[in-house]
PDB file of C-alpha atoms in Angstrom:
ATOM      1  CA  MET A  25     100.265  89.149  55.124  1.00 39.00           C
ATOM      2  CA  THR A  26      99.615  91.379  58.094  1.00 37.00           C
ATOM      3  CA  THR A  27     101.440  90.963  61.325  1.00 37.00           C
ATOM      4  CA  PRO A  28      99.327  90.918  64.507  1.00 38.00           C
ATOM      5  CA  GLU A  29      99.533  94.010  66.641  1.00 41.00           C
ATOM      6  CA  HIS A  30     101.200  93.667  69.997  1.00 41.00           C
ATOM      7  CA  GLN A  31      98.604  93.447  72.755  1.00 45.00           C
ATOM      8  CA  PRO A  32      99.560  94.548  76.277  1.00 42.00           C
ATOM      9  CA  PRO A  33      99.316  91.784  78.848  1.00 44.00           C
ATOM     10  CA  ALA A  34      96.077  91.611  80.770  1.00 46.00           C
ATOM     11  CA  PRO A  35      96.279  92.794  84.373  1.00 47.00           C
ATOM     12  CA  ASP A  36      96.853  90.021  86.826  1.00 50.00           C
ATOM     13  CA  HIS A  37      93.831  90.246  89.119  1.00 49.00           C
ATOM     14  CA  SER A  38      94.914  87.056  90.856  1.00 51.00           C
ATOM     15  CA  ALA A  39      97.932  88.757  92.399  1.00 52.00           C
ATOM     16  CA  PRO A  40      97.763  88.858  96.175  1.00 53.00           C
ATOM     17  CA  GLU A  41      96.655  92.025  97.919  1.00 63.00           C
ATOM     18  CA  SER A  42      99.250  94.205  99.586  1.00 76.00           C
ATOM     19  CA  ARG A  43      99.645  93.953 103.320  1.00 89.00           C
ATOM     20  CA  ASP A  44      97.104  95.843 105.384  1.00 93.00           C
ATOM     21  CA  ARG A  45      97.874  98.816 107.523  1.00 95.00           C
ATOM     22  CA  VAL A  46      95.758  98.423 110.648  1.00 96.00           C
ATOM     23  CA  TYR A  47      94.448 101.385 112.634  1.00 97.00           C
ATOM     24  CA  ARG A  48      92.758 100.966 116.000  1.00 96.00           C
ATOM     25  CA  SER A  49      92.061 103.081 119.070  1.00 94.00           C
ATOM     26  CA  PRO A  50      94.324 102.101 121.998  1.00 94.00           C
ATOM     27  CA  ALA A  51      92.093 104.012 124.414  1.00 93.00           C
ATOM     28  CA  GLY A  52      89.005 102.208 123.135  1.00 94.00           C
ATOM     29  CA  ILE A  53      90.668  98.816 123.453  1.00 96.00           C
ATOM     30  CA  ALA A  54      91.843  99.563 126.999  1.00 97.00           C
ATOM     31  CA  ALA A  55      88.373 100.726 128.031  1.00 96.00           C
ATOM     32  CA  GLY A  56      86.804  97.684 126.397  1.00 97.00           C
ATOM     33  CA  VAL A  57      89.089  95.224 128.133  1.00 97.00           C
ATOM     34  CA  LEU A  58      88.333  96.874 131.475  1.00 97.00           C
ATOM     35  CA  LEU A  59      84.559  96.859 130.906  1.00 97.00           C
ATOM     36  CA  LEU A  60      84.573  93.248 129.724  1.00 97.00           C
ATOM     37  CA  ALA A  61      86.625  92.168 132.742  1.00 97.00           C
ATOM     38  CA  ILE A  62      84.225  93.898 135.148  1.00 97.00           C
ATOM     39  CA  ALA A  63      81.168  92.450 133.402  1.00 96.00           C
ATOM     40  CA  LEU A  64      82.618  88.932 133.482  1.00 96.00           C
ATOM     41  CA  TRP A  65      83.612  89.245 137.131  1.00 97.00           C
ATOM     42  CA  LEU A  66      80.159  90.442 138.232  1.00 95.00           C
ATOM     43  CA  GLY A  67      78.310  88.042 135.937  1.00 95.00           C
ATOM     44  CA  ILE A  68      80.259  84.936 136.910  1.00 95.00           C
ATOM     45  CA  ASP A  69      79.968  85.845 140.585  1.00 95.00           C
ATOM     46  CA  ALA A  70      76.181  86.096 140.207  1.00 94.00           C
ATOM     47  CA  LEU A  71      76.012  82.803 138.305  1.00 93.00           C
ATOM     48  CA  VAL A  72      78.002  80.970 140.958  1.00 92.00           C
ATOM     49  CA  SER A  73      76.803  82.459 144.227  1.00 92.00           C
ATOM     50  CA  ALA A  74      73.306  83.845 143.594  1.00 87.00           C
ATOM     51  CA  HIS A  75      70.029  81.953 143.956  1.00 88.00           C
ATOM     52  CA  GLY A  76      66.576  81.905 142.397  1.00 88.00           C
ATOM     53  CA  ARG A  77      66.157  83.859 139.180  1.00 89.00           C
ATOM     54  CA  THR A  78      69.306  85.901 139.663  1.00 92.00           C
ATOM     55  CA  PRO A  79      71.673  83.479 137.850  1.00 94.00           C
ATOM     56  CA  TRP A  80      69.342  83.446 134.842  1.00 94.00           C
ATOM     57  CA  LEU A  81      69.155  87.256 134.858  1.00 95.00           C
ATOM     58  CA  ALA A  82      72.934  87.404 135.103  1.00 95.00           C
ATOM     59  CA  LEU A  83      73.298  84.997 132.180  1.00 95.00           C
ATOM     60  CA  ALA A  84      70.915  87.036 130.011  1.00 96.00           C
ATOM     61  CA  ALA A  85      72.711  90.242 130.943  1.00 96.00           C
ATOM     62  CA  LEU A  86      76.073  88.722 130.026  1.00 96.00           C
ATOM     63  CA  ILE A  87      74.766  87.552 126.643  1.00 97.00           C
ATOM     64  CA  LEU A  88      73.558  91.111 125.983  1.00 97.00           C
ATOM     65  CA  VAL A  89      76.405  93.108 127.502  1.00 97.00           C
ATOM     66  CA  LEU A  90      79.513  91.218 126.372  1.00 97.00           C
ATOM     67  CA  PRO A  91      79.007  91.512 122.592  1.00 97.00           C
ATOM     68  CA  THR A  92      77.724  95.091 122.980  1.00 97.00           C
ATOM     69  CA  PHE A  93      80.780  96.212 124.951  1.00 97.00           C
ATOM     70  CA  ALA A  94      83.106  94.394 122.558  1.00 97.00           C
ATOM     71  CA  ALA A  95      81.390  95.889 119.497  1.00 97.00           C
ATOM     72  CA  PHE A  96      81.862  99.497 120.555  1.00 97.00           C
ATOM     73  CA  THR A  97      85.332  99.227 122.126  1.00 97.00           C
ATOM     74  CA  VAL A  98      87.526  96.316 121.026  1.00 97.00           C
ATOM     75  CA  ARG A  99      86.019  95.522 117.620  1.00 97.00           C
ATOM     76  CA  PRO A 100      86.399  98.789 115.628  1.00 98.00           C
ATOM     77  CA  ALA A 101      89.359  98.811 113.244  1.00 98.00           C
ATOM     78  CA  VAL A 102      90.353 100.228 109.880  1.00 97.00           C
ATOM     79  CA  PHE A 103      92.364  98.140 107.406  1.00 98.00           C
ATOM     80  CA  ALA A 104      93.959  99.872 104.430  1.00 97.00           C
ATOM     81  CA  ASN A 105      96.140  98.593 101.616  1.00 96.00           C
ATOM     82  CA  ASP A 106      96.899  99.543  98.021  1.00 95.00           C
ATOM     83  CA  GLU A 107      93.576  98.183  96.716  1.00 96.00           C
ATOM     84  CA  ARG A 108      90.892  99.032  99.245  1.00 96.00           C
ATOM     85  CA  LEU A 109      89.777 100.448 102.570  1.00 97.00           C
ATOM     86  CA  ARG A 110      88.002  98.068 104.942  1.00 98.00           C
ATOM     87  CA  ILE A 111      86.163  99.581 107.901  1.00 98.00           C
ATOM     88  CA  ARG A 112      85.100  97.382 110.803  1.00 98.00           C
ATOM     89  CA  ASN A 113      82.586  99.438 112.746  1.00 98.00           C
ATOM     90  CA  PRO A 114      80.563  98.200 115.741  1.00 97.00           C
ATOM     91  CA  LEU A 115      77.677  96.750 113.722  1.00 97.00           C
ATOM     92  CA  ARG A 116      78.882  96.800 110.107  1.00 97.00           C
ATOM     93  CA  VAL A 117      81.847  95.967 107.903  1.00 98.00           C
ATOM     94  CA  ILE A 118      82.313  98.316 104.948  1.00 98.00           C
ATOM     95  CA  VAL A 119      84.687  97.502 102.080  1.00 98.00           C
ATOM     96  CA  LEU A 120      85.534 100.385  99.753  1.00 98.00           C
ATOM     97  CA  PRO A 121      87.930  99.988  96.825  1.00 97.00           C
ATOM     98  CA  TRP A 122      89.932 103.204  96.570  1.00 97.00           C
ATOM     99  CA  GLY A 123      88.285 103.918  93.234  1.00 96.00           C
ATOM    100  CA  SER A 124      84.907 104.140  94.984  1.00 96.00           C
ATOM    101  CA  VAL A 125      86.133 106.617  97.629  1.00 97.00           C
ATOM    102  CA  ALA A 126      85.323 110.273  96.927  1.00 96.00           C
ATOM    103  CA  SER A 127      86.945 111.853  99.973  1.00 96.00           C
ATOM    104  CA  LEU A 128      88.064 111.454 103.565  1.00 96.00           C
ATOM    105  CA  GLN A 129      86.695 114.098 105.894  1.00 93.00           C
ATOM    106  CA  SER A 130      87.740 115.223 109.358  1.00 90.00           C
ATOM    107  CA  GLY A 131      85.512 117.356 111.552  1.00 85.00           C
ATOM    108  CA  TYR A 132      84.063 116.343 114.877  1.00 87.00           C
ATOM    109  CA  SER A 133      84.383 112.787 113.560  1.00 90.00           C
ATOM    110  CA  ASN A 134      86.463 111.128 110.852  1.00 95.00           C
ATOM    111  CA  GLU A 135      84.419 109.918 107.892  1.00 96.00           C
ATOM    112  CA  VAL A 136      84.859 108.438 104.439  1.00 97.00           C
ATOM    113  CA  VAL A 137      82.519 109.433 101.611  1.00 96.00           C
ATOM    114  CA  ASP A 138      81.992 107.114  98.651  1.00 96.00           C
ATOM    115  CA  THR A 139      81.212 108.212  95.100  1.00 94.00           C
ATOM    116  CA  SER A 140      77.463 107.891  95.709  1.00 94.00           C
ATOM    117  CA  GLY A 141      77.676 110.427  98.549  1.00 94.00           C
ATOM    118  CA  THR A 142      77.186 107.914 101.371  1.00 96.00           C
ATOM    119  CA  LYS A 143      79.176 108.682 104.513  1.00 96.00           C
ATOM    120  CA  PHE A 144      80.683 106.060 106.802  1.00 97.00           C
ATOM    121  CA  GLN A 145      82.131 106.977 110.171  1.00 96.00           C
ATOM    122  CA  LEU A 146      85.560 105.628 111.114  1.00 97.00           C
ATOM    123  CA  TRP A 147      84.907 104.429 114.660  1.00 96.00           C
ATOM    124  CA  ALA A 148      88.471 103.182 115.079  1.00 96.00           C
ATOM    125  CA  ILE A 149      89.904 106.658 114.369  1.00 95.00           C
ATOM    126  CA  PRO A 150      88.114 108.957 116.814  1.00 90.00           C
ATOM    127  CA  VAL A 151      88.720 112.693 116.740  1.00 86.00           C
ATOM    128  CA  SER A 152      90.379 114.172 119.825  1.00 75.00           C
ATOM    129  CA  LEU A 153      89.748 117.911 120.067  1.00 60.00           C
ATOM    130  CA  ARG A 154      92.122 118.027 123.019  1.00 64.00           C
ATOM    131  CA  ALA A 155      94.921 116.505 120.926  1.00 52.00           C
ATOM    132  CA  ARG A 156      94.208 118.991 118.135  1.00 56.00           C
ATOM    133  CA  LYS A 157      94.459 121.930 120.537  1.00 60.00           C
ATOM    134  CA  LYS A 158      97.712 120.565 121.937  1.00 64.00           C
ATOM    135  CA  ALA A 159      99.129 120.176 118.432  1.00 51.00           C
ATOM    136  CA  ALA A 160      98.042 123.735 117.575  1.00 55.00           C
ATOM    137  CA  ARG A 161      99.819 125.075 120.677  1.00 60.00           C
ATOM    138  CA  GLN A 162     102.976 123.179 119.736  1.00 58.00           C
ATOM    139  CA  GLN A 163     102.845 124.623 116.228  1.00 59.00           C
ATOM    140  CA  SER A 164     102.451 128.140 117.632  1.00 61.00           C
ATOM    141  CA  MET A 165     105.426 127.634 119.945  1.00 61.00           C
ATOM    142  CA  ALA A 166     107.529 126.276 117.057  1.00 56.00           C
ATOM    143  CA  ALA A 167     106.587 129.273 114.907  1.00 57.00           C
ATOM    144  CA  ALA A 168     107.525 131.644 117.714  1.00 58.00           C
ATOM    145  CA  ARG A 169     110.899 129.918 118.145  1.00 61.00           C
ATOM    146  CA  ALA A 170     111.546 130.109 114.406  1.00 60.00           C
ATOM    147  CA  ALA A 171     110.637 133.796 114.354  1.00 61.00           C
ATOM    148  CA  GLY A 172     112.902 134.481 117.322  1.00 64.00           C
ATOM    149  CA  ALA A 173     115.785 132.646 115.671  1.00 63.00           C
ATOM    150  CA  ALA A 174     115.287 134.538 112.409  1.00 64.00           C
ATOM    151  CA  SER A 175     115.466 137.876 114.250  1.00 65.00           C
ATOM    152  CA  GLY A 176     118.658 136.930 116.086  1.00 60.00           C
ATOM    153  CA  GLY A 177     117.084 135.432 119.182  1.00 52.00           C
ATOM    154  CA  ARG A 178     119.323 132.370 119.018  1.00 49.00           C
ATOM    155  CA  SER A 179     123.018 132.359 119.615  1.00 46.00           C
ATOM    156  CA  ARG A 180     125.261 133.224 116.690  1.00 47.00           C
ATOM    157  CA  GLY A 181     126.297 130.323 114.514  1.00 46.00           C
ATOM    158  CA  ARG A 182     123.131 128.242 115.031  1.00 46.00           C
ATOM    159  CA  SER A 183     120.840 127.859 112.056  1.00 45.00           C
ATOM    160  CA  ALA A 184     117.139 128.485 112.395  1.00 45.00           C
ATOM    161  CA  VAL A 185     115.571 125.192 111.301  1.00 46.00           C
ATOM    162  CA  PRO A 186     111.764 125.284 111.644  1.00 47.00           C
ATOM    163  CA  ASP A 187     110.259 122.395 113.535  1.00 52.00           C
ATOM    164  CA  LYS A 188     108.248 119.812 111.648  1.00 55.00           C
ATOM    165  CA  PRO A 189     104.518 120.709 111.755  1.00 56.00           C
ATOM    166  CA  THR A 190     102.804 118.924 114.606  1.00 67.00           C
ATOM    167  CA  ARG A 191      99.545 117.077 113.981  1.00 71.00           C
ATOM    168  CA  ALA A 192      97.202 115.168 116.260  1.00 73.00           C
ATOM    169  CA  GLN A 193      97.678 111.407 115.976  1.00 82.00           C
ATOM    170  CA  THR A 194      94.313 110.712 114.362  1.00 83.00           C
ATOM    171  CA  ASP A 195      94.840 113.589 111.910  1.00 86.00           C
ATOM    172  CA  GLN A 196      98.150 111.988 110.916  1.00 90.00           C
ATOM    173  CA  VAL A 197      96.296 108.714 110.294  1.00 92.00           C
ATOM    174  CA  MET A 198      93.786 110.522 108.078  1.00 94.00           C
ATOM    175  CA  ASP A 199      96.681 112.104 106.176  1.00 93.00           C
ATOM    176  CA  GLU A 200      98.092 108.608 105.551  1.00 95.00           C
ATOM    177  CA  LEU A 201      94.716 107.393 104.262  1.00 96.00           C
ATOM    178  CA  ARG A 202      94.392 110.422 101.983  1.00 95.00           C
ATOM    179  CA  GLU A 203      97.862 109.690 100.616  1.00 96.00           C
ATOM    180  CA  LEU A 204      96.790 106.109  99.838  1.00 96.00           C
ATOM    181  CA  LEU A 205      93.662 107.445  98.127  1.00 96.00           C
ATOM    182  CA  ASP A 206      95.659 109.936  96.038  1.00 96.00           C
ATOM    183  CA  THR A 207      98.241 107.291  95.114  1.00 95.00           C
ATOM    184  CA  HIS A 208      95.994 104.338  94.313  1.00 95.00           C
ATOM    185  CA  GLY A 209      92.542 105.799  93.631  1.00 93.00           C
ATOM    186  CA  ALA A 210      93.001 105.694  89.866  1.00 93.00           C
ATOM    187  CA  SER A 211      94.779 102.328  89.651  1.00 94.00           C
ATOM    188  CA  GLU A 212      92.990  99.476  87.902  1.00 94.00           C
ATOM    189  CA  ARG A 213      93.306  97.112  90.857  1.00 94.00           C
ATOM    190  CA  ALA A 214      91.597  99.632  93.138  1.00 95.00           C
ATOM    191  CA  GLN A 215      88.329  99.744  91.174  1.00 95.00           C
ATOM    192  CA  GLY A 216      85.107  97.988  92.089  1.00 94.00           C
ATOM    193  CA  GLU A 217      81.866  98.294  93.997  1.00 93.00           C
ATOM    194  CA  SER A 218      81.633  99.043  97.690  1.00 94.00           C
ATOM    195  CA  SER A 219      79.984  96.520  99.999  1.00 96.00           C
ATOM    196  CA  VAL A 220      78.365  96.706 103.419  1.00 97.00           C
ATOM    197  CA  ARG A 221      77.798  93.691 105.659  1.00 97.00           C
ATOM    198  CA  TRP A 222      75.945  93.696 108.957  1.00 97.00           C
ATOM    199  CA  ALA A 223      77.823  92.123 111.870  1.00 97.00           C
ATOM    200  CA  TYR A 224      75.312  89.410 112.698  1.00 97.00           C
ATOM    201  CA  GLU A 225      77.887  87.725 114.940  1.00 96.00           C
ATOM    202  CA  ILE A 226      77.452  90.752 117.225  1.00 97.00           C
ATOM    203  CA  ILE A 227      73.807  91.587 116.601  1.00 97.00           C
ATOM    204  CA  GLY A 228      72.531  88.010 117.036  1.00 97.00           C
ATOM    205  CA  PRO A 229      73.845  87.323 120.548  1.00 96.00           C
ATOM    206  CA  ALA A 230      72.986  90.850 121.734  1.00 97.00           C
ATOM    207  CA  VAL A 231      69.391  90.559 120.508  1.00 97.00           C
ATOM    208  CA  ALA A 232      69.071  87.067 122.027  1.00 97.00           C
ATOM    209  CA  GLY A 233      70.333  88.371 125.366  1.00 96.00           C
ATOM    210  CA  ALA A 234      67.969  91.347 125.264  1.00 97.00           C
ATOM    211  CA  VAL A 235      64.970  89.124 124.466  1.00 97.00           C
ATOM    212  CA  LEU A 236      65.856  86.639 127.207  1.00 95.00           C
ATOM    213  CA  LEU A 237      66.336  89.451 129.727  1.00 95.00           C
ATOM    214  CA  ALA A 238      62.999  91.038 128.756  1.00 95.00           C
ATOM    215  CA  VAL A 239      61.195  87.688 129.103  1.00 95.00           C
ATOM    216  CA  LEU A 240      62.705  86.999 132.520  1.00 93.00           C
ATOM    217  CA  LEU A 241      61.779  90.469 133.766  1.00 92.00           C
ATOM    218  CA  ALA A 242      58.269  90.176 132.326  1.00 91.00           C
ATOM    219  CA  ILE A 243      57.448  86.869 133.995  1.00 89.00           C
ATOM    220  CA  GLY A 244      58.655  88.217 137.318  1.00 72.00           C
TER     221      GLY A 244
END
């Protein structure tokens, strides 16, 4: 009589996902809130106080402008956990299990590349060349201080401890995402197909507003 071999337990795919890390652009949100406030103020004023076709033009412009402003300023975000990367760009939502991510690239923009070679820009993590230059200057100053301390530039008895390398904020975020990719890219729970969904909740109202505005302008 043979004894059955021990089988390892099947992975529990019903386990809840880990908590998301959320990355957004504070500058983009601030600019978006300001633009939306101005658009609402001007639009509501035109709806209330204007006459003739102007209120209708103002309404059409609001339907077009509000979702467009929100899409490119307040909406973008990146959500990352141990299983996947979810990118909420202005007009699309991209979900990439870590196993489908080939690399994360930083140049003049931050991008993720999937295993098929398709690139997706991370709108919520914009590159700041100014911040990079500032970080490079701080690194140069830290290196100069360390060199001066090593050659006796500091007072006797003080140890020369090099400063921690300085990185621009968005470059630090990309480093965190790369660490998640390196840590979880090969895990079983992080496998699967990528998906892309158009943001019809943004596109629909914006297109409706544009069509209404074009019709109103065409009929004079």
